[in-house]
Amino acid sequence: MRSFFALGFTLLVVGSAAGAPPEPAKLAARIDAHVDARLKAENATPAPRTDDTEFLRRAYLDLTGRTPAPHDVHEFLADQDPDKRAKLIDDLLDSPRYATHFAAVWRAALLPEVAADAQARVFQPGFEGWLRLKFRANTPYDKFVRELLTAPISADPSAPEAVLRDPTKPNALAFFAVKDARPENLAAATARVFLGVQIECAQCHDHPFGRWERDQFWQTAAFFAGVERQGDDVFAPVSDARRREITIPNTKRTLYATFLDGNAPKWAGDTNPRVVLADWVTAKGNPFFAKATANRIWGHLFGRGIVDPVDDFSEANKPSHPELLDDLASALGAADFDLKFLIRAACRTKAYQRTSAKTHASQDDPRLFARMAVKGMTGEQLFDSLALATGHREGGRDTARDRFLTQFALRGAATEPETSITQALALMNGRFLNLVTSAEGGPTLVAVRETPGMTTPDRINALYLASLGRKPTAKELDRMTKFVAAGGTDRQAERLSDVFWVLLNSAEFRLNH
C-alpha cells in the first residue's frame, strides 16, 4: 500500500469548542495573517483595498452570479456604515440567487458532460433543482455529499429506479445517469470533486508520475460496482445490486472495495457499499475532504485554488499556502461544514477586497494573492448579467439563455478564459445582443432614451450604471457625450444604442475583476 500521507496530507483534528459558534471575523484575520506572511517573505507589495463599486460588482458576481442592478449600486454607495461590506456579504448569502448560482457552479463541477452532450443537458434543470434545495437550506456540505452518493436506488434489477420522470423536478439520480451508471465514472467524479484527486489517470495503468495505482482506482470503483443501467441509453433506469467487488475490464482480476488510504472497510451486514464510502468520504478525519472543499471555495472566490487546479492535489502540485489550507480545512470542519461560514470569512478578508489592478511589479505571481485575479465569467454569469443590464425577460421553451449557454460554457481556468471565435462573434454580432441593444428592442435602452427631462450626460450615466455598475469618469462622459451629439438629434437613439453595445462588449463588462 502506498501511503497517501506522503502527499502532504495530515490528519485533521476538528471540532468546535463547547458549542461556541464559529466567528467569520476571526477566521478572516487568520487568513490575512497567512497571506500577509507569505507576501512579506516574498517581498511582495499587496494591492490597495478596492473601491466600493469594484467590490460590489465582484461580490454580486461571486455570490449571486450576476452584476448588481443600478439601484443596488446607488444604495450601497450611499450607505455610510463602515461595516457595510460585511452586511452586503450576509445579505447576498441570504438571497435566493445565492442558492441558484452555487447550484450552477456545483452542477458544472459534478456534471461537466452537460456542456457538450445534448442528452445530458436534459438532466440539468432537475439536478440544479436538487442542488438548489441543498444550498437554499444551507445543508452542511458533508450531509449534502452523503445524500448525493447514497441516493436511493432499487436493489431489484427487475424493478429498477427511474432516473428521469420530470426534467424540472429535483433529481439527485442525474449524477448517476449522466455518468452512464458506470462504476469507473462515478469513482472518478467522486474522487475529483469531493477529494480533490484525479485517480482516473490510473484507470488503465499505474499513474506514470503520481502515486495512484491502477488497483486503487478500481478498489474505489468497487464501491459503485452494484450500480447498473438497465437499458442502452442515458435515460434508462438503474439498479444497485450492492456488490463490493469488481473485475477489472479485460482481465480476470477481481478487487474488493478499499478506501484510498489503503484501509479496508468494516462491513456491517448488507450495508450498501455507497453508504460505507460516503461515511468515509465525509468523515471529519478524512484528510482529503475538508481540504478539497475549502480549496474549491477558495478557488471560486479568488480565481485560483491554494492547490491549483482545485481537483489536482498531488506531490507535483503542492499548495501555495499549506498552513492557510490547513487552517481553512480545520475551520470548515469545526463549523460542521457550513459553506456559508467559510465564504463569509473569505469575503471579509483584506485579500479578497484588494483591487485587481496591478499597482506594483511584485504582484505578477498569482499564487501570492497580492491582488485579486481577473476572472472570466461563466455562461450563466454573463447571460444573467446581460439580461439584467438590458432588461431582457425570458419566456417559453428554447430560450435565449439556453442557446447562449451552449456557446458560453467556460473552458479552462477561470483566470485564463478562452473565448472562441463563435463566442466573440455572438457577442459582437449575435441576434440576442443586437436585439437587446437596439433602440427599438431593448427595455433598458428604450427607458433611457424616452424618459423625459434627462440630458445626454444623464442618459450616458444611466447606461454606465446599468452595464458596468459605475458612473463614467469625466473623460469617458465627455467622450461619449460628444459622440452622441455628433449624430445629431435624428440619430441620438442610434448613437445611444452604439454606446450601450460598446459597454456590453467591453472587457470591463465581460470579466469579473
Short mmCIF file of C-alpha atoms in Angstrom, two decimals:
data_model
loop_
_atom_site.label_atom_id
_atom_site.label_comp_id
_atom_site.label_asym_id
_atom_site.label_seq_id
_atom_site.Cartn_x
_atom_site.Cartn_y
_atom_site.Cartn_z
CA MET A 1 0.00 0.00 0.00
CA ARG A 2 1.29 3.40 -0.86
CA SER A 3 0.79 5.91 1.91
CA PHE A 4 -1.31 8.88 0.89
CA PHE A 5 0.10 10.75 3.84
CA ALA A 6 3.23 11.08 1.73
CA LEU A 7 1.21 13.51 -0.40
CA GLY A 8 1.46 16.06 2.35
CA PHE A 9 -1.94 15.37 3.84
CA THR A 10 -2.19 15.48 7.58
CA LEU A 11 -4.99 14.12 9.68
CA LEU A 12 -7.30 16.96 10.53
CA VAL A 13 -8.38 17.29 14.11
CA VAL A 14 -11.54 19.28 14.08
CA GLY A 15 -14.38 20.08 16.39
CA SER A 16 -15.94 23.23 17.69
CA ALA A 17 -15.17 24.36 21.19
CA ALA A 18 -18.04 23.68 23.59
CA GLY A 19 -20.81 24.84 21.30
CA ALA A 20 -19.20 28.19 20.52
CA PRO A 21 -20.47 29.40 17.14
CA PRO A 22 -17.74 29.93 14.56
CA GLU A 23 -16.74 33.54 14.07
CA PRO A 24 -16.04 34.58 10.46
CA ALA A 25 -14.13 37.67 11.59
CA LYS A 26 -11.59 35.60 13.49
CA LEU A 27 -11.03 33.26 10.57
CA ALA A 28 -10.76 36.25 8.21
CA ALA A 29 -7.99 37.70 10.41
CA ARG A 30 -6.11 34.41 10.36
CA ILE A 31 -6.46 34.17 6.58
CA ASP A 32 -4.95 37.61 6.17
CA ALA A 33 -2.15 36.74 8.57
CA HIS A 34 -1.25 33.68 6.45
CA VAL A 35 -1.41 35.61 3.16
CA ASP A 36 0.45 38.65 4.52
CA ALA A 37 3.22 36.49 5.97
CA ARG A 38 3.83 34.94 2.56
CA LEU A 39 3.78 38.36 0.87
CA LYS A 40 6.35 39.62 3.36
CA ALA A 41 8.53 36.57 2.84
CA GLU A 42 8.41 37.09 -0.92
CA ASN A 43 8.99 40.86 -0.56
CA ALA A 44 5.76 41.48 -2.47
CA THR A 45 3.65 44.60 -2.07
CA PRO A 46 -0.09 43.93 -1.78
CA ALA A 47 -2.52 45.93 -3.89
CA PRO A 48 -4.65 48.51 -2.04
CA ARG A 49 -8.23 47.98 -0.97
CA THR A 50 -10.65 48.06 -3.86
CA ASP A 51 -13.17 50.86 -4.14
CA ASP A 52 -16.83 50.25 -3.35
CA THR A 53 -18.00 49.82 -6.95
CA GLU A 54 -15.37 47.19 -7.77
CA PHE A 55 -16.09 45.32 -4.54
CA LEU A 56 -19.85 45.47 -5.05
CA ARG A 57 -19.65 44.05 -8.58
CA ARG A 58 -17.23 41.29 -7.52
CA ALA A 59 -19.34 40.26 -4.54
CA TYR A 60 -22.52 40.13 -6.62
CA LEU A 61 -20.88 38.03 -9.36
CA ASP A 62 -19.16 35.63 -6.95
CA LEU A 63 -22.09 35.12 -4.60
CA THR A 64 -25.18 35.58 -6.79
CA GLY A 65 -23.90 35.04 -10.32
CA ARG A 66 -24.84 38.39 -11.80
CA THR A 67 -23.86 42.05 -11.66
CA PRO A 68 -25.70 44.48 -9.35
CA ALA A 69 -28.68 46.48 -10.59
CA PRO A 70 -28.38 50.28 -10.68
CA HIS A 71 -30.49 50.64 -7.52
CA ASP A 72 -28.12 48.22 -5.74
CA VAL A 73 -25.21 50.46 -6.73
CA HIS A 74 -26.93 53.65 -5.53
CA GLU A 75 -27.95 52.07 -2.23
CA PHE A 76 -24.51 50.64 -1.48
CA LEU A 77 -22.60 53.78 -2.38
CA ALA A 78 -24.93 55.91 -0.26
CA ASP A 79 -24.52 53.68 2.80
CA GLN A 80 -22.11 55.30 5.26
CA ASP A 81 -21.91 52.32 7.63
CA PRO A 82 -18.23 51.32 7.98
CA ASP A 83 -19.40 47.70 8.22
CA LYS A 84 -21.44 47.82 5.03
CA ARG A 85 -19.25 45.32 3.14
CA ALA A 86 -19.79 42.64 5.78
CA LYS A 87 -23.53 43.42 5.75
CA LEU A 88 -23.62 43.09 1.97
CA ILE A 89 -21.93 39.68 2.11
CA ASP A 90 -24.51 38.50 4.65
CA ASP A 91 -27.39 39.85 2.55
CA LEU A 92 -26.15 38.19 -0.65
CA LEU A 93 -25.63 34.85 1.09
CA ASP A 94 -29.21 35.03 2.34
CA SER A 95 -30.64 35.89 -1.08
CA PRO A 96 -32.34 33.27 -3.30
CA ARG A 97 -29.80 33.95 -6.02
CA TYR A 98 -27.00 32.55 -3.84
CA ALA A 99 -28.60 29.11 -3.98
CA THR A 100 -29.28 29.43 -7.71
CA HIS A 101 -25.72 30.49 -8.51
CA PHE A 102 -23.97 27.91 -6.36
CA ALA A 103 -26.24 25.19 -7.75
CA ALA A 104 -24.98 26.13 -11.22
CA VAL A 105 -21.37 26.19 -10.01
CA TRP A 106 -21.61 22.75 -8.39
CA ARG A 107 -23.55 21.32 -11.33
CA ALA A 108 -20.72 22.39 -13.63
CA ALA A 109 -18.22 20.58 -11.39
CA LEU A 110 -20.29 17.42 -10.97
CA LEU A 111 -21.83 17.17 -14.43
CA PRO A 112 -19.39 18.77 -16.88
CA GLU A 113 -20.90 16.49 -19.54
CA VAL A 114 -23.84 18.89 -19.77
CA ALA A 115 -21.72 21.43 -21.67
CA ALA A 116 -21.21 19.13 -24.66
CA ASP A 117 -23.91 16.44 -24.55
CA ALA A 118 -27.47 17.35 -25.53
CA GLN A 119 -28.93 14.27 -23.79
CA ALA A 120 -27.04 15.03 -20.58
CA ARG A 121 -28.39 18.57 -20.78
CA VAL A 122 -31.92 17.22 -20.26
CA PHE A 123 -30.90 16.38 -16.69
CA GLN A 124 -29.56 19.86 -15.93
CA PRO A 125 -32.76 21.52 -14.59
CA GLY A 126 -33.57 18.65 -12.23
CA PHE A 127 -30.03 18.30 -10.94
CA GLU A 128 -29.63 22.03 -10.40
CA GLY A 129 -33.03 21.98 -8.72
CA TRP A 130 -31.79 19.33 -6.27
CA LEU A 131 -28.59 21.28 -5.62
CA ARG A 132 -30.56 24.49 -5.20
CA LEU A 133 -32.61 22.93 -2.41
CA LYS A 134 -29.42 22.00 -0.58
CA PHE A 135 -27.87 25.44 -0.92
CA ARG A 136 -31.12 27.18 -0.05
CA ALA A 137 -31.36 25.18 3.18
CA ASN A 138 -27.62 25.66 3.78
CA THR A 139 -27.36 21.91 4.23
CA PRO A 140 -23.99 21.09 5.82
CA TYR A 141 -21.71 20.10 2.97
CA ASP A 142 -20.86 16.69 4.40
CA LYS A 143 -24.55 15.81 4.62
CA PHE A 144 -25.20 17.16 1.13
CA VAL A 145 -22.40 14.99 -0.33
CA ARG A 146 -23.58 11.98 1.61
CA GLU A 147 -27.14 12.40 0.32
CA LEU A 148 -25.86 12.54 -3.25
CA LEU A 149 -23.61 9.49 -3.03
CA THR A 150 -26.26 7.44 -1.25
CA ALA A 151 -29.27 8.48 -3.35
CA PRO A 152 -31.85 5.68 -3.09
CA ILE A 153 -31.65 3.16 -5.93
CA SER A 154 -33.66 -0.04 -6.14
CA ALA A 155 -31.68 -3.22 -5.49
CA ASP A 156 -34.06 -5.19 -7.72
CA PRO A 157 -32.93 -5.20 -11.39
CA SER A 158 -36.44 -6.23 -12.41
CA ALA A 159 -37.83 -3.07 -10.78
CA PRO A 160 -35.10 -0.51 -11.43
CA GLU A 161 -35.16 3.12 -10.37
CA ALA A 162 -36.31 5.69 -12.91
CA VAL A 163 -33.66 8.36 -13.41
CA LEU A 164 -35.93 10.88 -15.09
CA ARG A 165 -39.65 11.32 -14.62
CA ASP A 166 -39.97 15.10 -14.85
CA PRO A 167 -36.90 17.02 -16.08
CA THR A 168 -37.86 20.03 -13.96
CA LYS A 169 -38.18 18.23 -10.62
CA PRO A 170 -35.20 17.97 -8.21
CA ASN A 171 -33.26 14.86 -9.15
CA ALA A 172 -30.08 13.57 -7.47
CA LEU A 173 -30.05 10.47 -9.69
CA ALA A 174 -29.00 12.68 -12.60
CA PHE A 175 -25.47 12.29 -11.20
CA PHE A 176 -25.64 8.52 -11.76
CA ALA A 177 -27.47 8.69 -15.08
CA VAL A 178 -25.15 11.19 -16.74
CA LYS A 179 -22.16 9.11 -15.61
CA ASP A 180 -23.78 6.21 -17.53
CA ALA A 181 -24.13 4.44 -14.14
CA ARG A 182 -20.62 3.13 -14.70
CA PRO A 183 -18.59 2.45 -11.52
CA GLU A 184 -15.39 3.87 -13.03
CA ASN A 185 -17.09 7.14 -13.99
CA LEU A 186 -18.72 7.53 -10.58
CA ALA A 187 -15.48 6.77 -8.75
CA ALA A 188 -13.51 9.26 -10.85
CA ALA A 189 -16.06 12.05 -10.30
CA THR A 190 -16.32 11.33 -6.56
CA ALA A 191 -12.55 11.45 -6.10
CA ARG A 192 -12.09 14.52 -8.28
CA VAL A 193 -14.86 16.74 -6.90
CA PHE A 194 -15.07 15.66 -3.27
CA LEU A 195 -11.49 14.58 -2.55
CA GLY A 196 -9.54 16.77 -4.98
CA VAL A 197 -7.60 13.91 -6.56
CA GLN A 198 -7.52 12.67 -10.13
CA ILE A 199 -7.40 8.91 -9.77
CA GLU A 200 -8.87 8.38 -13.23
CA CYS A 201 -5.33 8.74 -14.57
CA ALA A 202 -4.72 5.31 -13.05
CA GLN A 203 -7.72 3.64 -14.69
CA CYS A 204 -5.67 1.76 -17.31
CA HIS A 205 -2.26 1.63 -15.60
CA ASP A 206 -0.41 2.97 -12.58
CA HIS A 207 -0.11 6.73 -12.74
CA PRO A 208 3.19 7.45 -14.55
CA PHE A 209 4.06 10.45 -12.37
CA GLY A 210 1.73 10.34 -9.40
CA ARG A 211 1.19 7.93 -6.55
CA TRP A 212 -2.07 6.41 -7.65
CA GLU A 213 -2.06 2.78 -8.69
CA ARG A 214 -4.45 1.07 -11.02
CA ASP A 215 -5.63 -1.15 -8.17
CA GLN A 216 -6.56 1.89 -6.09
CA PHE A 217 -8.72 3.25 -8.89
CA TRP A 218 -10.67 0.01 -9.27
CA GLN A 219 -10.88 -0.54 -5.50
CA THR A 220 -12.64 2.83 -5.33
CA ALA A 221 -14.83 1.94 -8.30
CA ALA A 222 -15.80 -1.27 -6.45
CA PHE A 223 -17.95 0.79 -4.05
CA PHE A 224 -20.18 1.51 -7.08
CA ALA A 225 -19.89 -1.99 -8.58
CA GLY A 226 -23.54 -2.81 -7.98
CA VAL A 227 -24.83 0.25 -9.84
CA GLU A 228 -26.04 -0.80 -13.25
CA ARG A 229 -28.08 0.75 -16.03
CA GLN A 230 -31.00 -1.40 -17.19
CA GLY A 231 -31.05 -0.22 -20.79
CA ASP A 232 -28.96 1.25 -23.53
CA ASP A 233 -29.32 5.00 -23.20
CA VAL A 234 -28.77 7.68 -20.60
CA PHE A 235 -32.49 7.74 -19.72
CA ALA A 236 -32.65 4.04 -18.83
CA PRO A 237 -33.50 3.16 -15.20
CA VAL A 238 -30.79 1.97 -12.83
CA SER A 239 -30.45 -0.63 -10.10
CA ASP A 240 -27.88 -1.23 -7.36
CA ALA A 241 -27.07 -4.86 -6.51
CA ARG A 242 -24.78 -3.67 -3.69
CA ARG A 243 -21.74 -5.58 -4.83
CA ARG A 244 -18.45 -4.94 -3.07
CA GLU A 245 -16.09 -6.29 -5.67
CA ILE A 246 -15.32 -5.53 -9.28
CA THR A 247 -13.42 -7.27 -12.05
CA ILE A 248 -11.06 -5.01 -13.97
CA PRO A 249 -12.26 -4.91 -17.60
CA ASN A 250 -10.42 -7.23 -19.98
CA THR A 251 -8.70 -9.01 -17.10
CA LYS A 252 -9.54 -11.82 -14.69
CA ARG A 253 -8.54 -9.75 -11.67
CA THR A 254 -11.22 -9.04 -9.11
CA LEU A 255 -10.65 -6.34 -6.50
CA TYR A 256 -12.60 -5.54 -3.36
CA ALA A 257 -13.78 -2.11 -2.26
CA THR A 258 -10.98 -0.38 -0.36
CA PHE A 259 -10.58 3.22 0.72
CA LEU A 260 -7.97 5.41 -0.94
CA ASP A 261 -5.92 5.40 2.26
CA GLY A 262 -5.48 1.67 1.77
CA ASN A 263 -7.75 0.65 4.63
CA ALA A 264 -10.45 -1.95 4.13
CA PRO A 265 -13.98 -1.04 5.22
CA LYS A 266 -15.52 -2.66 8.26
CA TRP A 267 -18.67 -4.12 6.79
CA ALA A 268 -21.79 -4.47 8.89
CA GLY A 269 -24.41 -6.85 7.48
CA ASP A 270 -25.56 -5.96 4.00
CA THR A 271 -24.74 -2.27 4.26
CA ASN A 272 -24.79 -0.57 0.91
CA PRO A 273 -21.17 -0.01 -0.22
CA ARG A 274 -22.10 3.51 -1.34
CA VAL A 275 -23.12 4.30 2.24
CA VAL A 276 -19.81 2.99 3.54
CA LEU A 277 -17.89 5.08 1.01
CA ALA A 278 -19.95 8.21 1.77
CA ASP A 279 -19.28 7.80 5.51
CA TRP A 280 -15.53 7.64 4.84
CA VAL A 281 -15.50 10.48 2.30
CA THR A 282 -17.33 12.91 4.57
CA ALA A 283 -15.73 11.94 7.89
CA LYS A 284 -14.17 14.88 9.71
CA GLY A 285 -10.92 12.95 9.99
CA ASN A 286 -10.72 12.34 6.24
CA PRO A 287 -7.51 14.09 5.16
CA PHE A 288 -8.90 14.81 1.68
CA PHE A 289 -12.46 16.03 2.08
CA ALA A 290 -12.19 19.22 4.14
CA LYS A 291 -9.09 20.42 2.29
CA ALA A 292 -10.58 19.74 -1.13
CA THR A 293 -13.78 21.56 -0.15
CA ALA A 294 -12.02 24.57 1.34
CA ASN A 295 -9.73 24.76 -1.67
CA ARG A 296 -12.67 24.64 -4.09
CA ILE A 297 -14.41 27.51 -2.29
CA TRP A 298 -11.17 29.50 -2.27
CA GLY A 299 -10.69 28.86 -5.98
CA HIS A 300 -14.21 30.07 -6.71
CA LEU A 301 -13.66 33.35 -4.86
CA PHE A 302 -10.03 34.06 -5.74
CA GLY A 303 -9.89 32.67 -9.28
CA ARG A 304 -7.30 30.01 -8.43
CA GLY A 305 -7.00 27.47 -5.67
CA ILE A 306 -4.37 27.27 -2.97
CA VAL A 307 -3.84 24.00 -4.81
CA ASP A 308 -4.46 24.73 -8.45
CA PRO A 309 -6.16 23.22 -10.38
CA VAL A 310 -8.51 22.69 -7.47
CA ASP A 311 -9.02 19.00 -8.23
CA ASP A 312 -5.37 18.05 -8.57
CA PHE A 313 -3.82 17.51 -5.15
CA SER A 314 -0.55 15.69 -5.74
CA GLU A 315 3.11 15.73 -4.80
CA ALA A 316 3.86 17.59 -8.01
CA ASN A 317 1.22 20.22 -7.29
CA LYS A 318 1.66 21.35 -3.74
CA PRO A 319 -0.34 24.14 -2.05
CA SER A 320 0.95 27.69 -2.35
CA HIS A 321 -0.03 28.33 1.29
CA PRO A 322 -0.09 24.95 3.12
CA GLU A 323 -0.68 26.46 6.57
CA LEU A 324 -3.58 28.53 5.24
CA LEU A 325 -5.16 25.47 3.63
CA ASP A 326 -4.80 23.51 6.88
CA ASP A 327 -6.43 26.36 8.79
CA LEU A 328 -9.33 26.68 6.34
CA ALA A 329 -9.98 22.93 6.37
CA SER A 330 -9.85 22.77 10.15
CA ALA A 331 -12.18 25.77 10.48
CA LEU A 332 -14.63 24.29 7.99
CA GLY A 333 -14.77 21.04 9.93
CA ALA A 334 -15.18 22.90 13.21
CA ALA A 335 -18.09 24.77 11.64
CA ASP A 336 -19.73 21.45 10.74
CA PHE A 337 -19.06 22.04 7.04
CA ASP A 338 -21.11 25.22 6.88
CA LEU A 339 -20.07 26.58 3.46
CA LYS A 340 -21.60 29.98 4.16
CA PHE A 341 -19.32 30.36 7.17
CA LEU A 342 -16.24 29.76 5.03
CA ILE A 343 -17.45 32.05 2.23
CA ARG A 344 -18.40 34.77 4.69
CA ALA A 345 -14.96 34.67 6.30
CA ALA A 346 -13.06 34.64 2.99
CA CYS A 347 -15.05 37.56 1.58
CA ARG A 348 -14.33 39.66 4.68
CA THR A 349 -10.58 39.41 4.23
CA LYS A 350 -8.24 42.13 3.04
CA ALA A 351 -7.04 39.61 0.46
CA TYR A 352 -10.48 39.30 -1.14
CA GLN A 353 -11.10 43.03 -1.01
CA ARG A 354 -7.90 44.05 -2.83
CA THR A 355 -8.21 45.69 -6.21
CA SER A 356 -7.45 43.60 -9.28
CA ALA A 357 -5.46 46.47 -10.78
CA LYS A 358 -1.73 45.94 -10.76
CA THR A 359 -0.14 48.62 -8.61
CA HIS A 360 3.36 47.15 -8.10
CA ALA A 361 5.71 44.98 -10.12
CA SER A 362 5.82 42.39 -7.32
CA GLN A 363 2.15 41.48 -7.88
CA ASP A 364 2.67 39.37 -11.01
CA ASP A 365 2.74 35.97 -9.31
CA PRO A 366 -0.94 34.96 -8.95
CA ARG A 367 -0.02 32.34 -6.32
CA LEU A 368 0.73 35.09 -3.80
CA PHE A 369 -2.76 36.64 -3.92
CA ALA A 370 -1.18 40.11 -3.80
CA ARG A 371 -4.09 41.42 -5.85
CA MET A 372 -7.42 39.98 -6.91
CA ALA A 373 -7.34 37.84 -10.03
CA VAL A 374 -9.36 38.88 -13.05
CA LYS A 375 -11.79 36.04 -13.71
CA GLY A 376 -13.74 35.09 -16.79
CA MET A 377 -17.49 34.83 -16.34
CA THR A 378 -19.32 31.56 -16.72
CA GLY A 379 -22.03 31.44 -19.35
CA GLU A 380 -24.67 31.80 -16.64
CA GLN A 381 -22.97 34.85 -15.11
CA LEU A 382 -22.57 36.51 -18.48
CA PHE A 383 -26.11 35.91 -19.71
CA ASP A 384 -27.78 36.79 -16.40
CA SER A 385 -25.74 39.99 -16.22
CA LEU A 386 -26.62 40.85 -19.82
CA ALA A 387 -30.29 40.17 -19.15
CA LEU A 388 -30.29 42.37 -16.05
CA ALA A 389 -28.44 45.20 -17.77
CA THR A 390 -30.65 45.22 -20.85
CA GLY A 391 -33.97 44.43 -19.17
CA HIS A 392 -34.40 41.20 -21.14
CA ARG A 393 -37.04 38.78 -19.84
CA GLU A 394 -37.09 35.09 -20.68
CA GLY A 395 -40.19 33.21 -21.78
CA GLY A 396 -41.25 29.94 -23.36
CA ARG A 397 -39.08 26.99 -24.38
CA ASP A 398 -35.75 27.05 -26.20
CA THR A 399 -34.92 30.34 -24.59
CA ALA A 400 -32.18 32.78 -25.49
CA ARG A 401 -30.47 31.74 -22.24
CA ASP A 402 -30.40 28.08 -23.28
CA ARG A 403 -28.92 28.92 -26.66
CA PHE A 404 -26.42 31.29 -25.09
CA LEU A 405 -25.18 28.76 -22.54
CA THR A 406 -24.39 26.18 -25.19
CA GLN A 407 -21.94 28.69 -26.66
CA PHE A 408 -20.52 30.17 -23.48
CA ALA A 409 -19.52 27.24 -21.30
CA LEU A 410 -16.34 28.46 -19.59
CA ARG A 411 -13.35 26.48 -20.80
CA GLY A 412 -10.05 26.29 -18.99
CA ALA A 413 -9.09 28.06 -15.78
CA ALA A 414 -11.27 30.97 -14.63
CA THR A 415 -8.25 33.26 -14.72
CA GLU A 416 -7.41 32.19 -18.28
CA PRO A 417 -10.77 32.29 -20.04
CA GLU A 418 -10.78 31.10 -23.60
CA THR A 419 -13.22 32.95 -25.80
CA SER A 420 -13.85 31.12 -29.01
CA ILE A 421 -14.38 32.86 -32.32
CA THR A 422 -18.01 31.80 -32.20
CA GLN A 423 -18.44 33.30 -28.76
CA ALA A 424 -16.79 36.57 -29.76
CA LEU A 425 -18.98 36.80 -32.83
CA ALA A 426 -22.04 36.01 -30.75
CA LEU A 427 -21.30 38.96 -28.51
CA MET A 428 -20.42 41.37 -31.31
CA ASN A 429 -22.95 40.35 -33.94
CA GLY A 430 -25.25 37.82 -32.32
CA ARG A 431 -29.00 38.17 -32.59
CA PHE A 432 -29.55 38.38 -28.84
CA LEU A 433 -27.15 41.21 -28.10
CA ASN A 434 -28.11 43.13 -31.20
CA LEU A 435 -31.77 42.82 -30.25
CA VAL A 436 -31.41 43.98 -26.65
CA THR A 437 -29.11 46.86 -27.57
CA SER A 438 -31.27 48.09 -30.40
CA ALA A 439 -33.14 51.33 -29.88
CA GLU A 440 -36.40 49.50 -30.62
CA GLY A 441 -35.96 46.24 -28.71
CA GLY A 442 -34.02 46.81 -25.50
CA PRO A 443 -36.17 47.75 -22.48
CA THR A 444 -33.30 49.47 -20.69
CA LEU A 445 -32.29 51.42 -23.75
CA VAL A 446 -35.86 52.42 -24.53
CA ALA A 447 -36.34 53.67 -20.97
CA VAL A 448 -33.08 55.62 -21.04
CA ARG A 449 -33.94 57.14 -24.40
CA GLU A 450 -37.57 58.05 -23.68
CA THR A 451 -37.51 59.18 -20.06
CA PRO A 452 -38.34 62.89 -20.22
CA GLY A 453 -36.16 65.50 -18.62
CA MET A 454 -32.87 63.65 -18.99
CA THR A 455 -29.88 65.30 -20.61
CA THR A 456 -27.49 63.34 -22.80
CA PRO A 457 -24.95 63.04 -19.94
CA ASP A 458 -27.78 61.74 -17.73
CA ARG A 459 -28.62 59.07 -20.30
CA ILE A 460 -24.96 58.03 -20.62
CA ASN A 461 -24.64 57.88 -16.83
CA ALA A 462 -27.64 55.55 -16.75
CA LEU A 463 -26.13 53.23 -19.38
CA TYR A 464 -22.83 53.02 -17.47
CA LEU A 465 -24.64 52.16 -14.24
CA ALA A 466 -26.77 49.51 -15.96
CA SER A 467 -23.81 47.83 -17.65
CA LEU A 468 -20.67 48.47 -15.59
CA GLY A 469 -22.19 49.30 -12.20
CA ARG A 470 -20.42 52.63 -12.00
CA LYS A 471 -20.66 56.14 -13.35
CA PRO A 472 -18.35 57.16 -16.22
CA THR A 473 -15.22 59.12 -15.47
CA ALA A 474 -15.22 62.75 -16.56
CA LYS A 475 -13.12 61.83 -19.59
CA GLU A 476 -15.43 58.97 -20.56
CA LEU A 477 -18.53 61.10 -20.11
CA ASP A 478 -17.11 63.89 -22.24
CA ARG A 479 -16.08 61.48 -25.00
CA MET A 480 -19.42 59.67 -25.10
CA THR A 481 -21.43 62.90 -24.93
CA LYS A 482 -19.56 64.28 -27.94
CA PHE A 483 -20.08 61.01 -29.81
CA VAL A 484 -23.85 61.10 -29.26
CA ALA A 485 -24.08 64.81 -30.11
CA ALA A 486 -22.16 64.29 -33.35
CA GLY A 487 -25.02 62.16 -34.70
CA GLY A 488 -27.48 64.99 -34.42
CA THR A 489 -30.96 64.86 -32.91
CA ASP A 490 -32.25 62.41 -35.50
CA ARG A 491 -29.65 59.79 -34.66
CA GLN A 492 -29.50 60.18 -30.89
CA ALA A 493 -31.26 56.85 -30.27
CA GLU A 494 -28.89 55.08 -32.65
CA ARG A 495 -25.84 56.66 -31.02
CA LEU A 496 -27.04 55.73 -27.50
CA SER A 497 -27.54 52.18 -28.77
CA ASP A 498 -23.93 52.19 -30.00
CA VAL A 499 -22.70 53.37 -26.61
CA PHE A 500 -24.61 50.58 -24.85
CA TRP A 501 -23.30 47.99 -27.31
CA VAL A 502 -19.71 49.11 -26.72
CA LEU A 503 -20.10 48.97 -22.95
CA LEU A 504 -21.58 45.45 -23.03
CA ASN A 505 -18.80 44.24 -25.30
CA SER A 506 -16.06 45.78 -23.15
CA ALA A 507 -13.65 43.65 -21.15
CA GLU A 508 -14.80 45.52 -18.05
CA PHE A 509 -18.28 44.08 -18.50
CA ARG A 510 -17.26 40.59 -19.63
CA LEU A 511 -14.77 39.97 -16.82
CA ASN A 512 -15.11 39.65 -13.05
CA HIS A 513 -12.42 41.88 -11.63
#
